[in-house]
Structure formats: C-alpha cells, structure tokens
Short mmCIF file of C-alpha atoms and ligand atoms in Angstrom, two decimals:
data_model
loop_
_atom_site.label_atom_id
_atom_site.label_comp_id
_atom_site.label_asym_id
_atom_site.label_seq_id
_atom_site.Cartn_x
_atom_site.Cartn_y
_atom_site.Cartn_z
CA UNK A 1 2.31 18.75 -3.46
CA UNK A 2 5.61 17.67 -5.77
CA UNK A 3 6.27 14.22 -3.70
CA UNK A 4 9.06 14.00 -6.37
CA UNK A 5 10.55 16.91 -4.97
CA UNK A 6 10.80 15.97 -0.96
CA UNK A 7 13.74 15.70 0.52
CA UNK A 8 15.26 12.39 2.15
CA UNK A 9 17.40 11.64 4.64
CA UNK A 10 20.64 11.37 2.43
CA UNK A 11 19.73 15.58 1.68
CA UNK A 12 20.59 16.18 5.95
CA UNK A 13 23.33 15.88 8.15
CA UNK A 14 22.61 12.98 10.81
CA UNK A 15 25.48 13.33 12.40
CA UNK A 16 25.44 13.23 16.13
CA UNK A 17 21.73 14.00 16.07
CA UNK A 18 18.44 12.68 17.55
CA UNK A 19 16.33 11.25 15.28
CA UNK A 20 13.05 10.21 15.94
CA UNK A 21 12.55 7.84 12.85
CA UNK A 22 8.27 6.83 12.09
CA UNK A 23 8.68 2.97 10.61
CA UNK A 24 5.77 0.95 9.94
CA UNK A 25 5.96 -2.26 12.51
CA UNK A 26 2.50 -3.14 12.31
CA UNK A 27 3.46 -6.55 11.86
CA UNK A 28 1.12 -10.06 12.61
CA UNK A 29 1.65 -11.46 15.87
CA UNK A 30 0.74 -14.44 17.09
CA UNK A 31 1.00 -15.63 20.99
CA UNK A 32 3.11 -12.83 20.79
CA UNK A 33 5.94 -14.16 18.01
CA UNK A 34 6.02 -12.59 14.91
CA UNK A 35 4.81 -14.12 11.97
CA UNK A 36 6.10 -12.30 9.36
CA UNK A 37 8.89 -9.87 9.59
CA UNK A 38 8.89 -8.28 5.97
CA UNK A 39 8.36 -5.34 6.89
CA UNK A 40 11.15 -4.90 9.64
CA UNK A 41 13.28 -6.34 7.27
CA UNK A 42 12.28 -3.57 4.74
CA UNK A 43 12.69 -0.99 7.29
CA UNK A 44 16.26 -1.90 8.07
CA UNK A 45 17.75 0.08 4.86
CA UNK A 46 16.98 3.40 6.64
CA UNK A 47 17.68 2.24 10.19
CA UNK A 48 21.60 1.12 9.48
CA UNK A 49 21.88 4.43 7.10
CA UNK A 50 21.24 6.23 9.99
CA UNK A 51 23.01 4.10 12.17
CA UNK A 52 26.27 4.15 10.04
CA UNK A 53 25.93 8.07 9.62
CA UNK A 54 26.30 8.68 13.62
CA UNK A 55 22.79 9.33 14.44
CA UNK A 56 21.15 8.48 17.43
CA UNK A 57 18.29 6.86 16.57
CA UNK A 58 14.93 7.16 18.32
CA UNK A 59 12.08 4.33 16.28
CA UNK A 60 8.66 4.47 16.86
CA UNK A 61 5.49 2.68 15.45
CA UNK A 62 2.05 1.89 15.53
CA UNK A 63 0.83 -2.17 16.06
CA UNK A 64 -2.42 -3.33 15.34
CA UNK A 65 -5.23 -1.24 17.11
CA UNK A 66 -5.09 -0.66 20.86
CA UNK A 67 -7.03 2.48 20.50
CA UNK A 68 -5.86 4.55 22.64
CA UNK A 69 -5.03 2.73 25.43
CA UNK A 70 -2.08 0.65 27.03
CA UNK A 71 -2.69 -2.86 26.08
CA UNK A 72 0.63 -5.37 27.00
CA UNK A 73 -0.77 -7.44 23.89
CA UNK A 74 0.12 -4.59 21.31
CA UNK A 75 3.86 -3.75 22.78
CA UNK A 76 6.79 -3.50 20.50
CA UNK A 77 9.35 -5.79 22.45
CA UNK A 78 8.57 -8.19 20.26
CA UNK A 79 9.88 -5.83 17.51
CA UNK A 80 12.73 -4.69 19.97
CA UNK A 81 13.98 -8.25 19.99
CA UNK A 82 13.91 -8.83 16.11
CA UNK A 83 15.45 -5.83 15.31
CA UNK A 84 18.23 -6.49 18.15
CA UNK A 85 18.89 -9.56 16.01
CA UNK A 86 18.84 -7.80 12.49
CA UNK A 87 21.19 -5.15 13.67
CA UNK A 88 23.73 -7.01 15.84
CA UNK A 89 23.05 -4.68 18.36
CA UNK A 90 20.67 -3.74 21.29
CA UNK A 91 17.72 -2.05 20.43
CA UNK A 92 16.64 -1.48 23.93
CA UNK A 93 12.55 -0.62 24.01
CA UNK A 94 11.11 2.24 26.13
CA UNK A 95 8.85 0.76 28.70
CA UNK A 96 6.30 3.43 28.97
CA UNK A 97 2.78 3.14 29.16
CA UNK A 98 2.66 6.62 27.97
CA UNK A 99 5.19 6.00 24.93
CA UNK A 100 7.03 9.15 25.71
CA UNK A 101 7.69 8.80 29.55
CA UNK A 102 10.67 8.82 31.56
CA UNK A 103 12.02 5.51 30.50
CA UNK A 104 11.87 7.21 26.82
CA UNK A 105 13.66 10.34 27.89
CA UNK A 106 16.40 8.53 30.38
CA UNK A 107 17.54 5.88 27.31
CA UNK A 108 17.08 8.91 24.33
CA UNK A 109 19.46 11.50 27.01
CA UNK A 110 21.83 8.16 27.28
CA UNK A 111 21.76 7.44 23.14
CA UNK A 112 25.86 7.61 21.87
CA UNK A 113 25.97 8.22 17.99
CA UNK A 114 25.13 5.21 16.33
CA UNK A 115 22.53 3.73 18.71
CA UNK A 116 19.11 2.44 18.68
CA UNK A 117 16.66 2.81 20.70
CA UNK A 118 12.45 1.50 20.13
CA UNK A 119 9.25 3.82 21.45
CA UNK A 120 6.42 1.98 22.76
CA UNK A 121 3.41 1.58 20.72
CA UNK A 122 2.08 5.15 19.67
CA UNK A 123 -1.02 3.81 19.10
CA UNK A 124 -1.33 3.19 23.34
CA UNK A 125 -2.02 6.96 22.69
CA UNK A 126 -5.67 8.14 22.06
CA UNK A 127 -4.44 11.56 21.01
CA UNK A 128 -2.43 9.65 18.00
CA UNK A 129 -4.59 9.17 15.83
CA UNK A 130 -6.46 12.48 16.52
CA UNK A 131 -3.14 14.32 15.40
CA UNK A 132 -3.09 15.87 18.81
CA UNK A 133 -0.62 18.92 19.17
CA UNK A 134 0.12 17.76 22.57
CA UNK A 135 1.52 14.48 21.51
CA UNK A 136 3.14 15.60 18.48
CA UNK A 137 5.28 17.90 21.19
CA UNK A 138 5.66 15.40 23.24
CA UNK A 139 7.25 13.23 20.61
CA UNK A 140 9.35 15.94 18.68
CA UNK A 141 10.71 16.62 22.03
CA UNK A 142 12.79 13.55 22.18
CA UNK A 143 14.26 14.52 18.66
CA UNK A 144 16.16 17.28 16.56
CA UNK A 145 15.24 15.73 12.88
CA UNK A 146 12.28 13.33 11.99
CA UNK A 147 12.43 11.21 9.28
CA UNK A 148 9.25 8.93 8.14
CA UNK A 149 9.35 5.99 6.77
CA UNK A 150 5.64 4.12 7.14
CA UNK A 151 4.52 4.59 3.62
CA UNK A 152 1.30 2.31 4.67
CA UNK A 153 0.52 5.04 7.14
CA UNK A 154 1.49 8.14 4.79
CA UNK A 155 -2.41 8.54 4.02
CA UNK A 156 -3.19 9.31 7.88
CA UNK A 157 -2.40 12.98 9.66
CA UNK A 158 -1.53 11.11 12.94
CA UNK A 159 0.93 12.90 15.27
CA UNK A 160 3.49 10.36 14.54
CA UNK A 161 3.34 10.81 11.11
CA UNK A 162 2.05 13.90 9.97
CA UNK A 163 1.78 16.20 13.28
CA UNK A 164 5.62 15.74 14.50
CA UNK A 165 7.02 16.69 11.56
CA UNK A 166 5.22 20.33 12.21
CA UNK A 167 8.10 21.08 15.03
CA UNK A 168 11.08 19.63 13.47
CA UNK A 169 13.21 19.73 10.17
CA UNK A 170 11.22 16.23 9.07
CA UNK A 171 12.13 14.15 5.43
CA UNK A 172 11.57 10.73 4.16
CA UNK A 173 13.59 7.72 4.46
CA UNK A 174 14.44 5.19 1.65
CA UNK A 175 10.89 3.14 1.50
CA UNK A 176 9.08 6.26 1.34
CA UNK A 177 11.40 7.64 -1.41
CA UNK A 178 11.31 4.50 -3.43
CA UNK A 179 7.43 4.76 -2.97
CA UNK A 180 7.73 8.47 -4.37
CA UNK A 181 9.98 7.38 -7.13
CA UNK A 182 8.12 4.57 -8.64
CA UNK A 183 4.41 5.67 -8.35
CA UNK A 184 5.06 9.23 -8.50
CA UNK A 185 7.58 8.86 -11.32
CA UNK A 186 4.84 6.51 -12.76
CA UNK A 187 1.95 9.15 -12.61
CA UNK A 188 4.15 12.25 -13.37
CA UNK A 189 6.63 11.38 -16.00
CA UNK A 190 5.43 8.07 -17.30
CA UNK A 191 7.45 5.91 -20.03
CA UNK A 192 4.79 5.46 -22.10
CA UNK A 193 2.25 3.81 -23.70
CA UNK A 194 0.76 4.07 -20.16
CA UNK A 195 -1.26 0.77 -19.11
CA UNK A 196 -3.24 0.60 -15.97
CA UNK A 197 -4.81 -2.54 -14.66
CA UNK A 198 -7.74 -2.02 -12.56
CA UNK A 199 -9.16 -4.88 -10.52
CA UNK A 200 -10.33 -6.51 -7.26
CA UNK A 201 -14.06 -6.67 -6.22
CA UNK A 202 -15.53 -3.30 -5.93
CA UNK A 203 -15.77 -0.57 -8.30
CA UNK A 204 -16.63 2.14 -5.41
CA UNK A 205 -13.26 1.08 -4.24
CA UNK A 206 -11.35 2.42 -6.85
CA UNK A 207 -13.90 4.79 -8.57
CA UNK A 208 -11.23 7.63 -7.51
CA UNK A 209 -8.34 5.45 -8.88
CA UNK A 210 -10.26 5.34 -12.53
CA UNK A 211 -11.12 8.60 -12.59
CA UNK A 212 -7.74 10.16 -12.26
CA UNK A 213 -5.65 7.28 -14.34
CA UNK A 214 -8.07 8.25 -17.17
CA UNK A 215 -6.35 11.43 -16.91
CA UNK A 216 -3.19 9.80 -17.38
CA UNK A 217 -2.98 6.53 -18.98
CA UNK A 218 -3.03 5.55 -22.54
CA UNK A 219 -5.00 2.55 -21.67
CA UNK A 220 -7.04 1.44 -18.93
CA UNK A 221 -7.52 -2.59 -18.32
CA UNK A 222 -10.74 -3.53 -16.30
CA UNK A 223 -10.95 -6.95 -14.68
CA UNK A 224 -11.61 -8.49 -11.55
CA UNK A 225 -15.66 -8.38 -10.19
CA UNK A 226 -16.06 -4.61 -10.64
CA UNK A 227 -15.92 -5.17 -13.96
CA UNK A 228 -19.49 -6.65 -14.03
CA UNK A 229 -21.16 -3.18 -13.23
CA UNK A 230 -19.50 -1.84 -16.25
CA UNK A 231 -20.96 -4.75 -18.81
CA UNK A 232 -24.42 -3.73 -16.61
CA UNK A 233 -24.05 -0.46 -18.08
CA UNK A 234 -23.50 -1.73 -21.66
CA UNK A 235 -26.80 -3.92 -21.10
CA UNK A 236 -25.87 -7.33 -20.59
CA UNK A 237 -26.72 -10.02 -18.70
CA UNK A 238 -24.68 -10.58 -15.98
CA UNK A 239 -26.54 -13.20 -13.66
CA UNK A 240 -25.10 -13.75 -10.15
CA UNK A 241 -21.71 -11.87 -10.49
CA UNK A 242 -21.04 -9.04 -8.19
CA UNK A 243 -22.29 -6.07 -8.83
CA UNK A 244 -22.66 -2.88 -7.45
CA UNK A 245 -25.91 -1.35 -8.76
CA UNK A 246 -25.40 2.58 -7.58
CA UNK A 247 -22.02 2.10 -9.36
CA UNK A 248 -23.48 1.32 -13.13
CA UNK A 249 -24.16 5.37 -14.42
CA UNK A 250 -21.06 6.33 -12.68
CA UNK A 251 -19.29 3.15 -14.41
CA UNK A 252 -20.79 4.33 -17.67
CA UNK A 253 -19.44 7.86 -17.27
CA UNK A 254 -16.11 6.57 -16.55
CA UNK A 255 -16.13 4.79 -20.22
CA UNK A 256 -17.51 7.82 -21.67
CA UNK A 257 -14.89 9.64 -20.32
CA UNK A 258 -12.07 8.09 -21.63
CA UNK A 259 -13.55 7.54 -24.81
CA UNK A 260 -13.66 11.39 -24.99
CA UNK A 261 -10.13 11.25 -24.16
CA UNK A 262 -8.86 8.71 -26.54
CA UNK A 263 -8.02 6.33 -24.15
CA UNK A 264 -8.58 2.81 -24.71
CA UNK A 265 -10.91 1.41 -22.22
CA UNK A 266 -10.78 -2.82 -21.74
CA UNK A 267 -13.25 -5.12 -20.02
CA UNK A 268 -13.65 -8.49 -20.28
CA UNK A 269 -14.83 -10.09 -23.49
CA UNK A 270 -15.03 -13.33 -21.94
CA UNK A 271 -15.41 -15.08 -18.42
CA UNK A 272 -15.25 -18.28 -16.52
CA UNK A 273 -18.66 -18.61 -14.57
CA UNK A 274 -19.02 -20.23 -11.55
CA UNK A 275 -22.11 -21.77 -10.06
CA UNK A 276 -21.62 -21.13 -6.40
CA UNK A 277 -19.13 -18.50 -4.82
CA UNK A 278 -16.84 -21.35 -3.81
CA UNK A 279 -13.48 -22.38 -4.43
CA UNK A 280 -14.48 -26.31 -6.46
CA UNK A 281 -18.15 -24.78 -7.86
CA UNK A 282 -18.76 -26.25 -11.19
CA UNK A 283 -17.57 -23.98 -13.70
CA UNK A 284 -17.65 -22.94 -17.65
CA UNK A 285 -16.51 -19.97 -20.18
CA UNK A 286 -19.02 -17.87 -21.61
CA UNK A 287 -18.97 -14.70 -23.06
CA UNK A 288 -19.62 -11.36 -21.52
CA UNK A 289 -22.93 -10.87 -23.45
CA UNK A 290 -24.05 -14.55 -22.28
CA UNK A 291 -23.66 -15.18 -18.59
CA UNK A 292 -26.75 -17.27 -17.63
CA UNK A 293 -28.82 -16.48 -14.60
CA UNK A 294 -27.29 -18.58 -11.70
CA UNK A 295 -23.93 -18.37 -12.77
CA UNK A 296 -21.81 -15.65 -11.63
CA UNK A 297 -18.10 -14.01 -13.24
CA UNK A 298 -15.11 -15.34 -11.30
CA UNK A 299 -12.43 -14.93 -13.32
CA UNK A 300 -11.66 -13.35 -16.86
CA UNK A 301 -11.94 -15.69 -19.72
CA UNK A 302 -9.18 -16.67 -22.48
CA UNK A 303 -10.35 -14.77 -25.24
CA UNK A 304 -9.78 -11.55 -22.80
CA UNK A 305 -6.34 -12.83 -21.27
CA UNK A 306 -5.52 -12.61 -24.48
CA UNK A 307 -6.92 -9.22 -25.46
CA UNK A 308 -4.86 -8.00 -22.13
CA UNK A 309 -1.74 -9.77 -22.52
CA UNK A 310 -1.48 -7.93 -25.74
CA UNK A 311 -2.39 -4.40 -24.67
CA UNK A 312 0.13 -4.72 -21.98
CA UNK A 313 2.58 -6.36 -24.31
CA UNK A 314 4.22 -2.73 -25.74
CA UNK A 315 3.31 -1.32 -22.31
CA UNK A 316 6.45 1.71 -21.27
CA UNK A 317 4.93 1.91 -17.90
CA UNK A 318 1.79 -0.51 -15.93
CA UNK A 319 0.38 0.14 -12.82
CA UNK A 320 -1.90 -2.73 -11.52
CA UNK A 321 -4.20 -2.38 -8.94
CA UNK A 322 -6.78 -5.46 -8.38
CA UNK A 323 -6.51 -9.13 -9.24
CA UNK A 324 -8.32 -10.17 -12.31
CA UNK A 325 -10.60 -12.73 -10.41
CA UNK A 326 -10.79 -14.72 -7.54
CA UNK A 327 -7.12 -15.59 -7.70
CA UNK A 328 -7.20 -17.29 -4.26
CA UNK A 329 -8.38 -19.89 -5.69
CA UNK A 330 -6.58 -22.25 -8.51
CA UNK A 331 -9.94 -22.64 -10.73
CA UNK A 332 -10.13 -18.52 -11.10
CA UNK A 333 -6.40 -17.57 -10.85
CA UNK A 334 -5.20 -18.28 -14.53
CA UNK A 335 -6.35 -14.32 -15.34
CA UNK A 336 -4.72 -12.73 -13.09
CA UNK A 337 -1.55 -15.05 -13.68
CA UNK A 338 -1.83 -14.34 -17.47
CA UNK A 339 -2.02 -10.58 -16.46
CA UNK A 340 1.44 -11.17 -14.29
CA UNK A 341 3.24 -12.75 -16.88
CA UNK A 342 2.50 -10.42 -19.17
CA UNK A 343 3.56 -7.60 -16.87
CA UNK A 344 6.68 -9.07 -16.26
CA UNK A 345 7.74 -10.07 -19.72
CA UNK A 346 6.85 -6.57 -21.24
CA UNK A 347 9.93 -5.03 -19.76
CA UNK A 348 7.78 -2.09 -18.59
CA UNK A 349 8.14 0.07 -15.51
CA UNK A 350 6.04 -2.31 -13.23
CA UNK A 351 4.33 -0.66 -9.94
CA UNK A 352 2.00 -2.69 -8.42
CA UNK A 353 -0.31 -1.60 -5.23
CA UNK A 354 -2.92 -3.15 -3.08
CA UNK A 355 -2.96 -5.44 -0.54
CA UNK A 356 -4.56 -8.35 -2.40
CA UNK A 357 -3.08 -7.88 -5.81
CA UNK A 358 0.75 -7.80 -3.82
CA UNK A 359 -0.35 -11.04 -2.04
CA UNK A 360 -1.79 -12.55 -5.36
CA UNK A 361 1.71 -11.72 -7.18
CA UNK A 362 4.00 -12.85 -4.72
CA UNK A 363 1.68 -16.08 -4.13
CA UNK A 364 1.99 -16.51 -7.74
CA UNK A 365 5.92 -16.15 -7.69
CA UNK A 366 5.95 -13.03 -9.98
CA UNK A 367 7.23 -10.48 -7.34
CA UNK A 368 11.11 -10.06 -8.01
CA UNK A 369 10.09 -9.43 -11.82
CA UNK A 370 8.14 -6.45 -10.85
CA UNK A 371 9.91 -2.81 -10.49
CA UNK A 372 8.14 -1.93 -7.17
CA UNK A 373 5.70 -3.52 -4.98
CA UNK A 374 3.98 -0.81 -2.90
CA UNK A 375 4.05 -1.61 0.96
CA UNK A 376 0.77 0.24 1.66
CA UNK A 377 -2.95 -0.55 0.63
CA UNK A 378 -4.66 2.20 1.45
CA UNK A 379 -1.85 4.66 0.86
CA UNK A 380 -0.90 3.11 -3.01
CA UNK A 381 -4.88 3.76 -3.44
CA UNK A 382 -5.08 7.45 -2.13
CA UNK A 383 -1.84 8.06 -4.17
CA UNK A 384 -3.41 6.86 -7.37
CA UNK A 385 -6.27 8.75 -7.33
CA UNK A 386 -4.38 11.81 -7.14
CA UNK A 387 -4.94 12.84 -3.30
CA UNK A 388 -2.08 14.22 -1.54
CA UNK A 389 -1.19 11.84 1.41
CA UNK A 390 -0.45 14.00 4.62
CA UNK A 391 2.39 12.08 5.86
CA UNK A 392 4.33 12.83 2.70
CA UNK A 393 2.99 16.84 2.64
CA UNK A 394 5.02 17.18 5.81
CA UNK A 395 8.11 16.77 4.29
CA UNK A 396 10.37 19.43 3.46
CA UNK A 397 11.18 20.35 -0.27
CA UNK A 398 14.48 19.66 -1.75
CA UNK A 399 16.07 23.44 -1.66
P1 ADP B 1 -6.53 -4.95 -3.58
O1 ADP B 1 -6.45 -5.39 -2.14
O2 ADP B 1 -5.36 -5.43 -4.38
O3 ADP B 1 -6.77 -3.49 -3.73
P2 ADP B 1 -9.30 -5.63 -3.74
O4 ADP B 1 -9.35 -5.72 -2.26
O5 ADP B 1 -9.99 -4.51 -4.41
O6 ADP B 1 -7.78 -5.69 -4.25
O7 ADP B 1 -9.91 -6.94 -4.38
C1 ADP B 1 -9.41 -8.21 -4.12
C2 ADP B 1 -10.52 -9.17 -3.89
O8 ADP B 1 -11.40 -9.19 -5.00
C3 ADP B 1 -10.02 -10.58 -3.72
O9 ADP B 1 -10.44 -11.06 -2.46
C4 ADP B 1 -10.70 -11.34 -4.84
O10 ADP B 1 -11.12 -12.63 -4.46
C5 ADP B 1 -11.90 -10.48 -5.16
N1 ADP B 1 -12.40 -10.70 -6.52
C6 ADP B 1 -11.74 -10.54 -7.68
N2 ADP B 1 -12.51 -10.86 -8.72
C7 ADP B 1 -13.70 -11.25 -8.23
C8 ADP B 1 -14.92 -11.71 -8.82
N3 ADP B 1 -15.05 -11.83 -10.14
N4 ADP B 1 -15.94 -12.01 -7.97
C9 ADP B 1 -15.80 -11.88 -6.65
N5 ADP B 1 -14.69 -11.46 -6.03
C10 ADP B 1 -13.65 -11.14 -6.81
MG1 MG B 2 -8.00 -5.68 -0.67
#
C-alpha cells in the first residue's frame, strides 16, 4: 500500500452528494457531558469542507464499547449537541437502535446540500466490529461517497471503516491525510539524519516498531523501562527495574541488527533509581552498569539526557514513540522533558505517536512545537512497524 498516494476528499466532487463521513467521536463522557472535546474539534476541518462544498453530510462513529448492543449510555447526542454548537447549525442525530433505521433513512432522504446529520453509535452493532457485509450495505446505502476520517480506528477492518468503503467511491479526509503526510512522509522520504526515540514500558510493545525503524533510521534512541531488557542482554545488573525476560535475546538481536546496519543504537548510560515504584520513593543516579538490587530504573539519568539531546540535536526528521521514564511523575519526568526540548529546538520534522508520550508532551507544554501529534495509539504503532492499516487500504489511489 502507497498511503502517500490515496486520494482525499479535495481529489472528488461533493457537490450535492451523500456522504457518509467515519469520524472518530470516541470521546470521555462523564454523567453523560463530555469531558474533552479535542477530538470533535479536530474533526471539524473535514466536516465544514464538506459542508461548504454542498454535500450532504451523513457522520457516524464509534463511542466507548457497547459491544454490540444498544446501550442509551454510549449514544452520540451528546456529540450531536456539541457539534450543533461548533457548526452553528443543527446536527440532528438518528435515533435508531439499529444505527441505520428509519429515523436514519427519513433525515438522510430529507438532507439539502450543506447539511448535517449524526448516525447512532455503530458500535450498538455486533456485526461492526466483525466487518459484516450486511452492515457495511446497510451503511453504504445511506451514501454515494465515503470519506474516513478516524485515524485512531484506521488499524481495525470494521464495516464502518474498512468494509463500507468496499461499495462506494471511499477517500480520506484531512486528519487522515495529515496522518499520511507526516508519518508516511516520515518513513518514506525522510529529511535526514533520521532519529527515532523509542520508549514507554514494554519492549514487546514496540518490538515491531524497532524492528522496522532499524530499517530506516540513522539512529535509534532507547529509553523509557524497556530499555532495561536491553542492558540485561549486555550483562548488567539491573535490580528491580522492569524487565521483560523473554524479550532479552530478541532485544540483543535488535542491537545486533542495527549494528550490522550502521545504525547507531542508544540506551541509557545512566539512570535515576528509585526504591519503591511510587511517585515520592527515595531516589539516586547511578550508572547503567551499577543499579543495586532493590532499586529499580525510573527515569534516564543526566549523563544520557545529554548523550540524547545531542544525537537528536542535528536530527532532519524524529519520530518519538515512548516517554523516557515515568514522566507522570515530577521526580522521573526531567528525561523525557530533556528529550522534548531537544526535539523541539532541533528544527526537525517532529512526529510524535502514542497515547502516553502525546499526553506526556502536551502535559509538559511542548505540543505546538511539534510538527504532528498522531491522534491514534494503536494506529501510530501499527503504522510504524510497517503494517498496512486496513482503514487506509480502502482508499482509492490518486489517478
Ligand atoms: P505510549 O502510550 O506513548 O505508546 P507506553 O504505553 O509504551 O507509551 O508507555 C508509557 C508508560 O511507560 C507510562 O505509563 C510510563 O509511566 C511507563 N514507564 C516509562 N518508563 C518507565 C520505567 N522506567 N519504569 C516503569 N514504567 C515506565
Ligand atoms: Mg500507552
């Protein structure tokens, strides 16, 4: 798959069509008020484009995990209401328990160019996430173009995001493509020196993530507790700190890969060791060689914020995946906010994925100096280790 190549929604003519548009509104609720609305907010970019270009728009989502069943707790009026405000105009919500019932086809046959109109849950659907033909149909019927735009949920073949797109002219909307252009453009055509930082707490996690950046990248930055099964494999000590012991050979490959390669492979040098796994343990710097039995890694050391900070210093393009320690907590943050300054001064290409490491770098107020956040955990993770993510196969090819 070329995601580079797909086409988006500027590449069709909208005009007086049906769109049924896939947007990811799996927001937090709670006592049924939304608590964050970030990512309605970044959905609105595509929503007015359409809007403005005299489509009738058809929006549909999954929320949190009914499985399969109508549960009043996981409807999208909430949504409905929010995006009625955002978009100075009724967004009027399809009140079936089905999603696509006769309340969905009455307001889609009523839609006038320009206006908005909300599906129910798709997830209220068992066959949804069993990329059902039935409710792909079902859902394409409504439509004459689908556009998707739920990057989190590119990495799933669900009928709203991969199976619809089988029985209509389907293409991405702008989150998706800025997805494509950053991490794609990132993988595929790099500004280089290449830098990726790798970190987080398991190395099993991201084991596919390694093994294809090695591929790619001039330089590969471990932090973060996986990186105590890799100073396993080089024989030290590394009392308490996490590690993942069916991990260490495959950890060791990984370095002998990219030494093969001629990429330069980082780990920690240095750490601050904590007594307990708790956020005011006792604490002290040791080296890697040196961590004492009872004392476990919980953040990089100094000595290695500095050997990172200057690898990523003449960086042409980072990727970051994985905080460099337990960054939730002040005592074990200062690597990972060494790491985010350095990003953002280098004036590299910046992508960063991962749920924790986007929390950690907005927390830490670095996130308007980086080039793209990535709005989807699981999907930014799948897309850096190579796979090809089935919501974004579905799309049609730029002629
Ligand atoms: P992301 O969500 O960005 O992909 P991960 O989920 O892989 O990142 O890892 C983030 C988690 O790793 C955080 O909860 C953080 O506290 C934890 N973590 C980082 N370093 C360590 C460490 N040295 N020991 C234990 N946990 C760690
Ligand atoms: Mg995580």
């Amino acid at each position: 798959m070329d995601a580079l190549n797909k086409k988006t929604i500027e590449d069709i003519d909208v005009k007086g069509k049906r769109v049924l548009a896939r947007c990811d509104f799996n927001v937090p609720l709670k006592d049924g008020e939304i608590t964050n609305d970030k990512r309605i907010v970044a959905a609105l970019p595509t929503i007015k484009y359409l809007m403005e270009n005299g489509a009738k728009v058809i929006l549909c989502s999954h929320l949190g995990r009914p499985k399969g069943e109508y549960k009043p707790e996981f409807s999208l009026a909430p949504v409905a209401k929010k995006l009625s405000e955002y978009l100075g105009t009724e967004v009027k919500l399809a009140e079936d328990e089905n999603v696509v019932g006769d309340n969905a086809k009455a307001i889609a046959d009523e839609l006038k160019d320009g206006e908005v109109m909300l599906l129910e849950n798709v997830r209220y659907r068992k066959e949804e996430t069993k990329n059902e033909e039935n409710f792909s149909k079902e859902l394409a019927s409504l439509a004459d173009i689908f556009v998707n735009d739920a990057f989190g949920t590119a990495h799933r073949a669900h009928c709203s995001t991969t199976g619809v797109a089988s029985y209509l002219p389907a293409v991405c909307g702008y989150l998706i493509q800025k997805e494509i252009k950053f991490m794609g453009g990132a993988l595929a055509e790099p500004k280089r020196p290449l830098v990726a930082i790798l970190g987080g707490a398991k190395v099993s996690d991201k084991i596919g993530v390694i093994a294809n950046l090695i591929e790619k990248c001039d330089t590969i930055i471990i932090g973060g507790g996986m990186a105590y099964t890799f100073m396993k494999f080089l024989g030290h000590s590394i009392g308490d700190s996490l590690l993942e012991a069916d991990w260490v050979e495959k950890a060791g490959e990984m370095m002998k890969s990219a030494e093969e390669k001629g990429v330069k492979f980082l780990i920690p040098v240095d750490n601050k060791v904590g007594k307990e796994y708790d956020e005011n343990t006792e604490f002290m710097v040791v080296n890697s060689d040196e961590i004492p039995d009872g004392w476990m890694g919980l953040d990089i050391g100094p000595k290695t914020e500095e050997m990172f900070a200057d690898a990523i210093k003449g960086a042409g393009t980072v990727i970051w995946n994985g905080p460099m320690g337990v960054s939730e907590w002040d005592n074990f943050a200062s690597g990972t906010i060494t790491v985010a300054k350095a990003v953002a001064e280098s004036g590299a290409i910046s992508v960063i994925g991962g749920g924790d490491s986007v929390a950690a770098v907005t927390k830490l107020g670095f996130a308007d100096k980086m080039s793209h956040i990535s709005t989807g955990g699981g999907a930014s993770l799948e897309f850096l280790e190579g796979k090809d993510l089935p919501g974004i196969c579905a799309l049609a090819d730029k002629d």
